Amino acid sequence: MRPSGRRTDQMRKVSFERAFSKHAEGSCLVKFGDTHVLCTASLEEKTPPWLRNTGKGWVTAEYGMLPRATGDRMKREATSGKQGGRTLEIQRLIGRSLRAVVDLEALGERQITLDCDVIQADGGTRTASITGAWLALRDCLKWMETRNMIKADKVLKDHVAAISCGIFAKQPVIDLDYLEDSAAETDANFVMTGSGAIVEIQGTAEGVPFSEEEFLTLMRLAKTGIAELVDMQKQAIF
């Protein structure tokens, strides 16, 4: 039995609140159960130096957790003068995931930055960030389209969403919350497009190595969960 009482193939309640921030070109408050992340998209009419005069744009991400996103107050990374390794790894994952479904040439020489700020954490912050950031990015592109800057459907090629799966109490389960994630025998994150293509898979055995059969079971759970998330994204924009 899972601590939450959910079935092994049951995700937490997921919700999206678009246009949460009035100043950002695109924004979405995403909730995966008790994990809440504010994703905002900001447009700049410039590219990183290495892309100047190439005709290509760039999509990148930054990630952070507010001091009381968890049970105990965490120090802001700004006070230490640098970002931690976990933060850097997650924000690079978010950026890679979004660029996988963006035509950078169609975007033009512009940069869109997705800021993913964790308001409350209960496991799965990176997967919630990717899933919510797609909606913020999509709304940013629609904002640009209304100003005759781009054709949004030419820039955004597909949906992208992410979900965690793992082995908890010897059972493959989907969308781990903190209690499960902290005690899981295997922990994995899956990022996939709306068409079912794989963007990235991160999988780690926390103790006993997992088998190929167990991995394939996790993969099946992830494919089903991501298909549900993509359907929710579609419902949120129509």
PDB file of C-alpha atoms in Angstrom:
ATOM      1  CA  MET A   1       0.000   0.000   0.000  1.00  0.00           C
ATOM      2  CA  ARG A   2       1.298   3.434  -0.925  1.00  0.00           C
ATOM      3  CA  PRO A   3       1.409   5.985   1.928  1.00  0.00           C
ATOM      4  CA  SER A   4      -1.099   8.151   0.049  1.00  0.00           C
ATOM      5  CA  GLY A   5      -3.449   5.218  -0.602  1.00  0.00           C
ATOM      6  CA  ARG A   6      -3.110   5.686  -4.372  1.00  0.00           C
ATOM      7  CA  ARG A   7      -3.031   2.770  -6.799  1.00  0.00           C
ATOM      8  CA  THR A   8       0.361   1.897  -8.229  1.00  0.00           C
ATOM      9  CA  ASP A   9      -0.653   3.471 -11.576  1.00  0.00           C
ATOM     10  CA  GLN A  10      -2.438   6.501 -10.094  1.00  0.00           C
ATOM     11  CA  MET A  11      -0.896   9.953 -10.277  1.00  0.00           C
ATOM     12  CA  ARG A  12      -1.554  12.695  -7.799  1.00  0.00           C
ATOM     13  CA  LYS A  13      -4.168  15.330  -8.631  1.00  0.00           C
ATOM     14  CA  VAL A  14      -2.694  17.614 -11.301  1.00  0.00           C
ATOM     15  CA  SER A  15      -3.835  21.169 -12.039  1.00  0.00           C
ATOM     16  CA  PHE A  16      -2.657  24.092 -14.178  1.00  0.00           C
ATOM     17  CA  GLU A  17      -3.447  27.769 -13.607  1.00  0.00           C
ATOM     18  CA  ARG A  18      -2.348  29.748 -16.638  1.00  0.00           C
ATOM     19  CA  ALA A  19      -1.643  33.511 -16.654  1.00  0.00           C
ATOM     20  CA  PHE A  20      -0.804  33.364 -12.947  1.00  0.00           C
ATOM     21  CA  SER A  21       1.697  36.232 -13.219  1.00  0.00           C
ATOM     22  CA  LYS A  22       0.408  39.372 -14.938  1.00  0.00           C
ATOM     23  CA  HIS A  23       3.878  40.660 -15.866  1.00  0.00           C
ATOM     24  CA  ALA A  24       5.319  37.593 -17.597  1.00  0.00           C
ATOM     25  CA  GLU A  25       4.761  36.882 -21.302  1.00  0.00           C
ATOM     26  CA  GLY A  26       3.615  33.422 -20.227  1.00  0.00           C
ATOM     27  CA  SER A  27       3.060  31.809 -16.840  1.00  0.00           C
ATOM     28  CA  CYS A  28       1.545  28.757 -15.187  1.00  0.00           C
ATOM     29  CA  LEU A  29       1.110  27.618 -11.602  1.00  0.00           C
ATOM     30  CA  VAL A  30       1.355  23.831 -11.781  1.00  0.00           C
ATOM     31  CA  LYS A  31       0.371  21.492  -8.964  1.00  0.00           C
ATOM     32  CA  PHE A  32       1.216  17.813  -8.704  1.00  0.00           C
ATOM     33  CA  GLY A  33      -0.506  17.031  -5.419  1.00  0.00           C
ATOM     34  CA  ASP A  34       1.317  19.020  -2.745  1.00  0.00           C
ATOM     35  CA  THR A  35       4.151  19.974  -5.091  1.00  0.00           C
ATOM     36  CA  HIS A  36       3.468  23.478  -6.404  1.00  0.00           C
ATOM     37  CA  VAL A  37       5.708  25.236  -8.940  1.00  0.00           C
ATOM     38  CA  LEU A  38       5.323  28.678 -10.502  1.00  0.00           C
ATOM     39  CA  CYS A  39       6.636  28.677 -14.076  1.00  0.00           C
ATOM     40  CA  THR A  40       7.120  31.987 -15.880  1.00  0.00           C
ATOM     41  CA  ALA A  41       8.348  32.667 -19.419  1.00  0.00           C
ATOM     42  CA  SER A  42      10.314  35.844 -20.153  1.00  0.00           C
ATOM     43  CA  LEU A  43      11.190  37.045 -23.651  1.00  0.00           C
ATOM     44  CA  GLU A  44      14.374  38.902 -24.535  1.00  0.00           C
ATOM     45  CA  GLU A  45      15.185  40.343 -27.954  1.00  0.00           C
ATOM     46  CA  LYS A  46      18.690  38.927 -27.901  1.00  0.00           C
ATOM     47  CA  THR A  47      20.475  35.595 -27.899  1.00  0.00           C
ATOM     48  CA  PRO A  48      23.485  34.217 -26.014  1.00  0.00           C
ATOM     49  CA  PRO A  49      26.775  35.422 -27.565  1.00  0.00           C
ATOM     50  CA  TRP A  50      27.504  32.109 -29.285  1.00  0.00           C
ATOM     51  CA  LEU A  51      24.245  32.346 -31.269  1.00  0.00           C
ATOM     52  CA  ARG A  52      24.563  35.918 -32.533  1.00  0.00           C
ATOM     53  CA  ASN A  53      24.071  36.308 -36.265  1.00  0.00           C
ATOM     54  CA  THR A  54      23.109  32.648 -36.678  1.00  0.00           C
ATOM     55  CA  GLY A  55      19.400  33.279 -37.157  1.00  0.00           C
ATOM     56  CA  LYS A  56      18.623  30.942 -34.266  1.00  0.00           C
ATOM     57  CA  GLY A  57      17.039  31.669 -30.926  1.00  0.00           C
ATOM     58  CA  TRP A  58      17.398  29.956 -27.558  1.00  0.00           C
ATOM     59  CA  VAL A  59      15.192  28.520 -24.828  1.00  0.00           C
ATOM     60  CA  THR A  60      16.699  28.089 -21.383  1.00  0.00           C
ATOM     61  CA  ALA A  61      15.532  27.588 -17.803  1.00  0.00           C
ATOM     62  CA  GLU A  62      16.331  28.504 -14.245  1.00  0.00           C
ATOM     63  CA  TYR A  63      15.092  26.553 -11.218  1.00  0.00           C
ATOM     64  CA  GLY A  64      14.959  27.299  -7.523  1.00  0.00           C
ATOM     65  CA  MET A  65      13.197  26.424  -4.295  1.00  0.00           C
ATOM     66  CA  LEU A  66      11.793  29.017  -1.915  1.00  0.00           C
ATOM     67  CA  PRO A  67      13.182  28.825   1.643  1.00  0.00           C
ATOM     68  CA  ARG A  68      10.021  27.257   3.109  1.00  0.00           C
ATOM     69  CA  ALA A  69       9.165  25.008   0.173  1.00  0.00           C
ATOM     70  CA  THR A  70      10.146  22.140   2.487  1.00  0.00           C
ATOM     71  CA  GLY A  71       9.620  21.277   6.161  1.00  0.00           C
ATOM     72  CA  ASP A  72      12.685  23.165   7.334  1.00  0.00           C
ATOM     73  CA  ARG A  73      13.803  26.545   6.066  1.00  0.00           C
ATOM     74  CA  MET A  74      16.533  26.296   3.448  1.00  0.00           C
ATOM     75  CA  LYS A  75      19.004  29.114   2.900  1.00  0.00           C
ATOM     76  CA  ARG A  76      18.632  30.918  -0.379  1.00  0.00           C
ATOM     77  CA  GLU A  77      21.370  29.900  -2.766  1.00  0.00           C
ATOM     78  CA  ALA A  78      22.037  33.578  -3.395  1.00  0.00           C
ATOM     79  CA  THR A  79      23.394  33.877   0.147  1.00  0.00           C
ATOM     80  CA  SER A  80      26.135  31.366  -0.662  1.00  0.00           C
ATOM     81  CA  GLY A  81      26.979  33.128  -3.896  1.00  0.00           C
ATOM     82  CA  LYS A  82      26.457  30.108  -6.144  1.00  0.00           C
ATOM     83  CA  GLN A  83      23.901  27.559  -7.223  1.00  0.00           C
ATOM     84  CA  GLY A  84      24.116  23.994  -5.954  1.00  0.00           C
ATOM     85  CA  GLY A  85      24.813  21.028  -8.187  1.00  0.00           C
ATOM     86  CA  ARG A  86      21.240  19.728  -7.899  1.00  0.00           C
ATOM     87  CA  THR A  87      19.832  23.089  -8.984  1.00  0.00           C
ATOM     88  CA  LEU A  88      22.116  23.279 -12.012  1.00  0.00           C
ATOM     89  CA  GLU A  89      21.295  19.717 -13.031  1.00  0.00           C
ATOM     90  CA  ILE A  90      17.540  20.298 -12.820  1.00  0.00           C
ATOM     91  CA  GLN A  91      17.482  23.586 -14.694  1.00  0.00           C
ATOM     92  CA  ARG A  92      19.597  22.113 -17.484  1.00  0.00           C
ATOM     93  CA  LEU A  93      17.137  19.213 -17.724  1.00  0.00           C
ATOM     94  CA  ILE A  94      14.206  21.634 -17.998  1.00  0.00           C
ATOM     95  CA  GLY A  95      15.958  23.639 -20.710  1.00  0.00           C
ATOM     96  CA  ARG A  96      16.881  20.525 -22.722  1.00  0.00           C
ATOM     97  CA  SER A  97      13.334  19.195 -22.450  1.00  0.00           C
ATOM     98  CA  LEU A  98      11.750  22.356 -23.810  1.00  0.00           C
ATOM     99  CA  ARG A  99      14.290  22.849 -26.592  1.00  0.00           C
ATOM    100  CA  ALA A 100      13.466  19.338 -27.795  1.00  0.00           C
ATOM    101  CA  VAL A 101      10.085  20.608 -29.038  1.00  0.00           C
ATOM    102  CA  VAL A 102      11.103  24.083 -30.254  1.00  0.00           C
ATOM    103  CA  ASP A 103      12.263  25.118 -33.734  1.00  0.00           C
ATOM    104  CA  LEU A 104      15.003  27.556 -32.755  1.00  0.00           C
ATOM    105  CA  GLU A 105      15.302  28.963 -36.285  1.00  0.00           C
ATOM    106  CA  ALA A 106      11.578  29.735 -36.400  1.00  0.00           C
ATOM    107  CA  LEU A 107      11.941  31.516 -33.045  1.00  0.00           C
ATOM    108  CA  GLY A 108      14.476  33.915 -34.536  1.00  0.00           C
ATOM    109  CA  GLU A 109      17.293  35.623 -32.662  1.00  0.00           C
ATOM    110  CA  ARG A 110      15.479  35.837 -29.348  1.00  0.00           C
ATOM    111  CA  GLN A 111      15.776  34.094 -25.996  1.00  0.00           C
ATOM    112  CA  ILE A 112      12.972  32.787 -23.800  1.00  0.00           C
ATOM    113  CA  THR A 113      13.852  31.990 -20.194  1.00  0.00           C
ATOM    114  CA  LEU A 114      11.599  29.712 -18.156  1.00  0.00           C
ATOM    115  CA  ASP A 115      11.875  30.377 -14.431  1.00  0.00           C
ATOM    116  CA  CYS A 116      10.597  27.460 -12.351  1.00  0.00           C
ATOM    117  CA  ASP A 117      10.226  28.448  -8.695  1.00  0.00           C
ATOM    118  CA  VAL A 118       9.142  25.745  -6.267  1.00  0.00           C
ATOM    119  CA  ILE A 119       6.659  27.192  -3.805  1.00  0.00           C
ATOM    120  CA  GLN A 120       5.982  23.887  -2.062  1.00  0.00           C
ATOM    121  CA  ALA A 121       7.849  20.596  -2.490  1.00  0.00           C
ATOM    122  CA  ASP A 122       6.534  17.077  -1.986  1.00  0.00           C
ATOM    123  CA  GLY A 123       8.524  15.125  -4.563  1.00  0.00           C
ATOM    124  CA  GLY A 124       8.586  15.431  -8.342  1.00  0.00           C
ATOM    125  CA  THR A 125       9.552  19.107  -8.553  1.00  0.00           C
ATOM    126  CA  ARG A 126      11.533  18.664 -11.771  1.00  0.00           C
ATOM    127  CA  THR A 127       8.782  16.744 -13.541  1.00  0.00           C
ATOM    128  CA  ALA A 128       6.141  19.277 -12.478  1.00  0.00           C
ATOM    129  CA  SER A 129       8.455  22.075 -13.635  1.00  0.00           C
ATOM    130  CA  ILE A 130       8.875  20.619 -17.124  1.00  0.00           C
ATOM    131  CA  THR A 131       5.153  19.957 -17.533  1.00  0.00           C
ATOM    132  CA  GLY A 132       4.112  23.417 -16.324  1.00  0.00           C
ATOM    133  CA  ALA A 133       6.920  25.231 -18.151  1.00  0.00           C
ATOM    134  CA  TRP A 134       5.620  23.882 -21.466  1.00  0.00           C
ATOM    135  CA  LEU A 135       2.355  25.770 -20.886  1.00  0.00           C
ATOM    136  CA  ALA A 136       4.189  28.958 -19.895  1.00  0.00           C
ATOM    137  CA  LEU A 137       6.346  28.659 -23.031  1.00  0.00           C
ATOM    138  CA  ARG A 138       3.331  28.031 -25.229  1.00  0.00           C
ATOM    139  CA  ASP A 139       1.555  31.112 -23.865  1.00  0.00           C
ATOM    140  CA  CYS A 140       4.693  33.209 -24.376  1.00  0.00           C
ATOM    141  CA  LEU A 141       4.792  32.128 -28.015  1.00  0.00           C
ATOM    142  CA  LYS A 142       1.095  32.958 -28.410  1.00  0.00           C
ATOM    143  CA  TRP A 143       1.827  36.404 -26.901  1.00  0.00           C
ATOM    144  CA  MET A 144       4.505  36.858 -29.558  1.00  0.00           C
ATOM    145  CA  GLU A 145       2.139  35.692 -32.287  1.00  0.00           C
ATOM    146  CA  THR A 146      -0.443  38.342 -31.414  1.00  0.00           C
ATOM    147  CA  ARG A 147       2.305  40.937 -32.028  1.00  0.00           C
ATOM    148  CA  ASN A 148       3.195  39.453 -35.422  1.00  0.00           C
ATOM    149  CA  MET A 149       6.616  38.335 -34.202  1.00  0.00           C
ATOM    150  CA  ILE A 150       6.283  34.626 -35.028  1.00  0.00           C
ATOM    151  CA  LYS A 151       3.837  31.904 -35.964  1.00  0.00           C
ATOM    152  CA  ALA A 152       3.521  29.944 -32.712  1.00  0.00           C
ATOM    153  CA  ASP A 153       2.646  26.656 -34.427  1.00  0.00           C
ATOM    154  CA  LYS A 154       5.845  26.935 -36.488  1.00  0.00           C
ATOM    155  CA  VAL A 155       8.008  27.353 -33.363  1.00  0.00           C
ATOM    156  CA  LEU A 156       6.403  24.837 -30.999  1.00  0.00           C
ATOM    157  CA  LYS A 157       6.568  21.412 -32.633  1.00  0.00           C
ATOM    158  CA  ASP A 158       4.952  19.223 -29.954  1.00  0.00           C
ATOM    159  CA  HIS A 159       3.937  18.919 -26.334  1.00  0.00           C
ATOM    160  CA  VAL A 160       6.433  17.795 -23.704  1.00  0.00           C
ATOM    161  CA  ALA A 161       5.705  16.490 -20.213  1.00  0.00           C
ATOM    162  CA  ALA A 162       7.484  14.522 -17.508  1.00  0.00           C
ATOM    163  CA  ILE A 163       6.667  12.108 -14.702  1.00  0.00           C
ATOM    164  CA  SER A 164       8.568  10.186 -12.058  1.00  0.00           C
ATOM    165  CA  CYS A 165       8.280   6.427 -11.604  1.00  0.00           C
ATOM    166  CA  GLY A 166      10.035   4.140  -9.175  1.00  0.00           C
ATOM    167  CA  ILE A 167      10.035   0.965  -7.171  1.00  0.00           C
ATOM    168  CA  PHE A 168       8.616   1.505  -3.700  1.00  0.00           C
ATOM    169  CA  ALA A 169       8.038  -1.360  -1.269  1.00  0.00           C
ATOM    170  CA  LYS A 170       8.962  -3.732  -4.126  1.00  0.00           C
ATOM    171  CA  GLN A 171       6.192  -2.355  -6.364  1.00  0.00           C
ATOM    172  CA  PRO A 172       6.552  -0.209  -9.505  1.00  0.00           C
ATOM    173  CA  VAL A 173       4.653   3.043  -8.876  1.00  0.00           C
ATOM    174  CA  ILE A 174       4.068   6.320 -10.715  1.00  0.00           C
ATOM    175  CA  ASP A 175       4.448   9.937  -9.566  1.00  0.00           C
ATOM    176  CA  LEU A 176       6.303   9.464  -6.285  1.00  0.00           C
ATOM    177  CA  ASP A 177       5.639  11.901  -3.463  1.00  0.00           C
ATOM    178  CA  TYR A 178       8.342  12.717  -0.922  1.00  0.00           C
ATOM    179  CA  LEU A 179       7.615   9.795   1.423  1.00  0.00           C
ATOM    180  CA  GLU A 180       7.939   7.372  -1.467  1.00  0.00           C
ATOM    181  CA  ASP A 181      10.852   9.106  -3.165  1.00  0.00           C
ATOM    182  CA  SER A 182      12.930   9.180   0.019  1.00  0.00           C
ATOM    183  CA  ALA A 183      12.461   5.426   0.556  1.00  0.00           C
ATOM    184  CA  ALA A 184      12.337   4.172  -3.045  1.00  0.00           C
ATOM    185  CA  GLU A 185      14.519   1.261  -4.113  1.00  0.00           C
ATOM    186  CA  THR A 186      14.624   2.700  -7.647  1.00  0.00           C
ATOM    187  CA  ASP A 187      13.902   6.252  -8.748  1.00  0.00           C
ATOM    188  CA  ALA A 188      13.448   7.369 -12.359  1.00  0.00           C
ATOM    189  CA  ASN A 189      12.295  10.452 -14.254  1.00  0.00           C
ATOM    190  CA  PHE A 190      10.867  10.219 -17.764  1.00  0.00           C
ATOM    191  CA  VAL A 191      10.517  13.122 -20.214  1.00  0.00           C
ATOM    192  CA  MET A 192       8.535  12.474 -23.396  1.00  0.00           C
ATOM    193  CA  THR A 193       6.816  14.392 -26.161  1.00  0.00           C
ATOM    194  CA  GLY A 194       3.136  14.353 -26.992  1.00  0.00           C
ATOM    195  CA  SER A 195       3.833  12.007 -29.885  1.00  0.00           C
ATOM    196  CA  GLY A 196       5.498   9.525 -27.512  1.00  0.00           C
ATOM    197  CA  ALA A 197       9.138  10.205 -28.409  1.00  0.00           C
ATOM    198  CA  ILE A 198      11.675  10.012 -25.577  1.00  0.00           C
ATOM    199  CA  VAL A 199      13.505  13.199 -24.614  1.00  0.00           C
ATOM    200  CA  GLU A 200      15.344  11.960 -21.533  1.00  0.00           C
ATOM    201  CA  ILE A 201      15.281   9.165 -18.964  1.00  0.00           C
ATOM    202  CA  GLN A 202      17.051   9.374 -15.625  1.00  0.00           C
ATOM    203  CA  GLY A 203      17.057   6.149 -13.601  1.00  0.00           C
ATOM    204  CA  THR A 204      18.947   5.201 -10.462  1.00  0.00           C
ATOM    205  CA  ALA A 205      18.993   2.193  -8.178  1.00  0.00           C
ATOM    206  CA  GLU A 206      19.126   3.381  -4.585  1.00  0.00           C
ATOM    207  CA  GLY A 207      20.117  -0.046  -3.297  1.00  0.00           C
ATOM    208  CA  VAL A 208      19.439  -3.247  -5.170  1.00  0.00           C
ATOM    209  CA  PRO A 209      19.939  -2.862  -8.959  1.00  0.00           C
ATOM    210  CA  PHE A 210      16.744  -3.079 -10.985  1.00  0.00           C
ATOM    211  CA  SER A 211      16.110  -5.495 -13.814  1.00  0.00           C
ATOM    212  CA  GLU A 212      15.289  -4.831 -17.456  1.00  0.00           C
ATOM    213  CA  GLU A 213      11.798  -6.182 -16.822  1.00  0.00           C
ATOM    214  CA  GLU A 214      11.303  -3.723 -13.967  1.00  0.00           C
ATOM    215  CA  PHE A 215      12.579  -0.890 -16.149  1.00  0.00           C
ATOM    216  CA  LEU A 216      10.108  -1.769 -18.903  1.00  0.00           C
ATOM    217  CA  THR A 217       7.292  -1.777 -16.340  1.00  0.00           C
ATOM    218  CA  LEU A 218       8.324   1.704 -15.215  1.00  0.00           C
ATOM    219  CA  MET A 219       8.488   2.794 -18.834  1.00  0.00           C
ATOM    220  CA  ARG A 220       4.940   1.599 -19.465  1.00  0.00           C
ATOM    221  CA  LEU A 221       3.707   3.472 -16.402  1.00  0.00           C
ATOM    222  CA  ALA A 222       5.511   6.617 -17.558  1.00  0.00           C
ATOM    223  CA  LYS A 223       4.098   6.462 -21.099  1.00  0.00           C
ATOM    224  CA  THR A 224       0.568   6.186 -19.766  1.00  0.00           C
ATOM    225  CA  GLY A 225       1.099   8.975 -17.228  1.00  0.00           C
ATOM    226  CA  ILE A 226       2.682  11.349 -19.729  1.00  0.00           C
ATOM    227  CA  ALA A 227      -0.152  10.733 -22.190  1.00  0.00           C
ATOM    228  CA  GLU A 228      -2.563  11.793 -19.428  1.00  0.00           C
ATOM    229  CA  LEU A 229      -0.497  14.911 -18.694  1.00  0.00           C
ATOM    230  CA  VAL A 230      -0.438  15.882 -22.368  1.00  0.00           C
ATOM    231  CA  ASP A 231      -4.239  15.508 -22.489  1.00  0.00           C
ATOM    232  CA  MET A 232      -4.449  17.821 -19.446  1.00  0.00           C
ATOM    233  CA  GLN A 233      -2.191  20.360 -21.171  1.00  0.00           C
ATOM    234  CA  LYS A 234      -4.480  20.297 -24.193  1.00  0.00           C
ATOM    235  CA  GLN A 235      -7.538  20.770 -21.998  1.00  0.00           C
ATOM    236  CA  ALA A 236      -5.844  23.711 -20.261  1.00  0.00           C
ATOM    237  CA  ILE A 237      -5.310  25.616 -23.510  1.00  0.00           C
ATOM    238  CA  PHE A 238      -8.686  24.992 -25.117  1.00  0.00           C
TER     239      PHE A 238
END
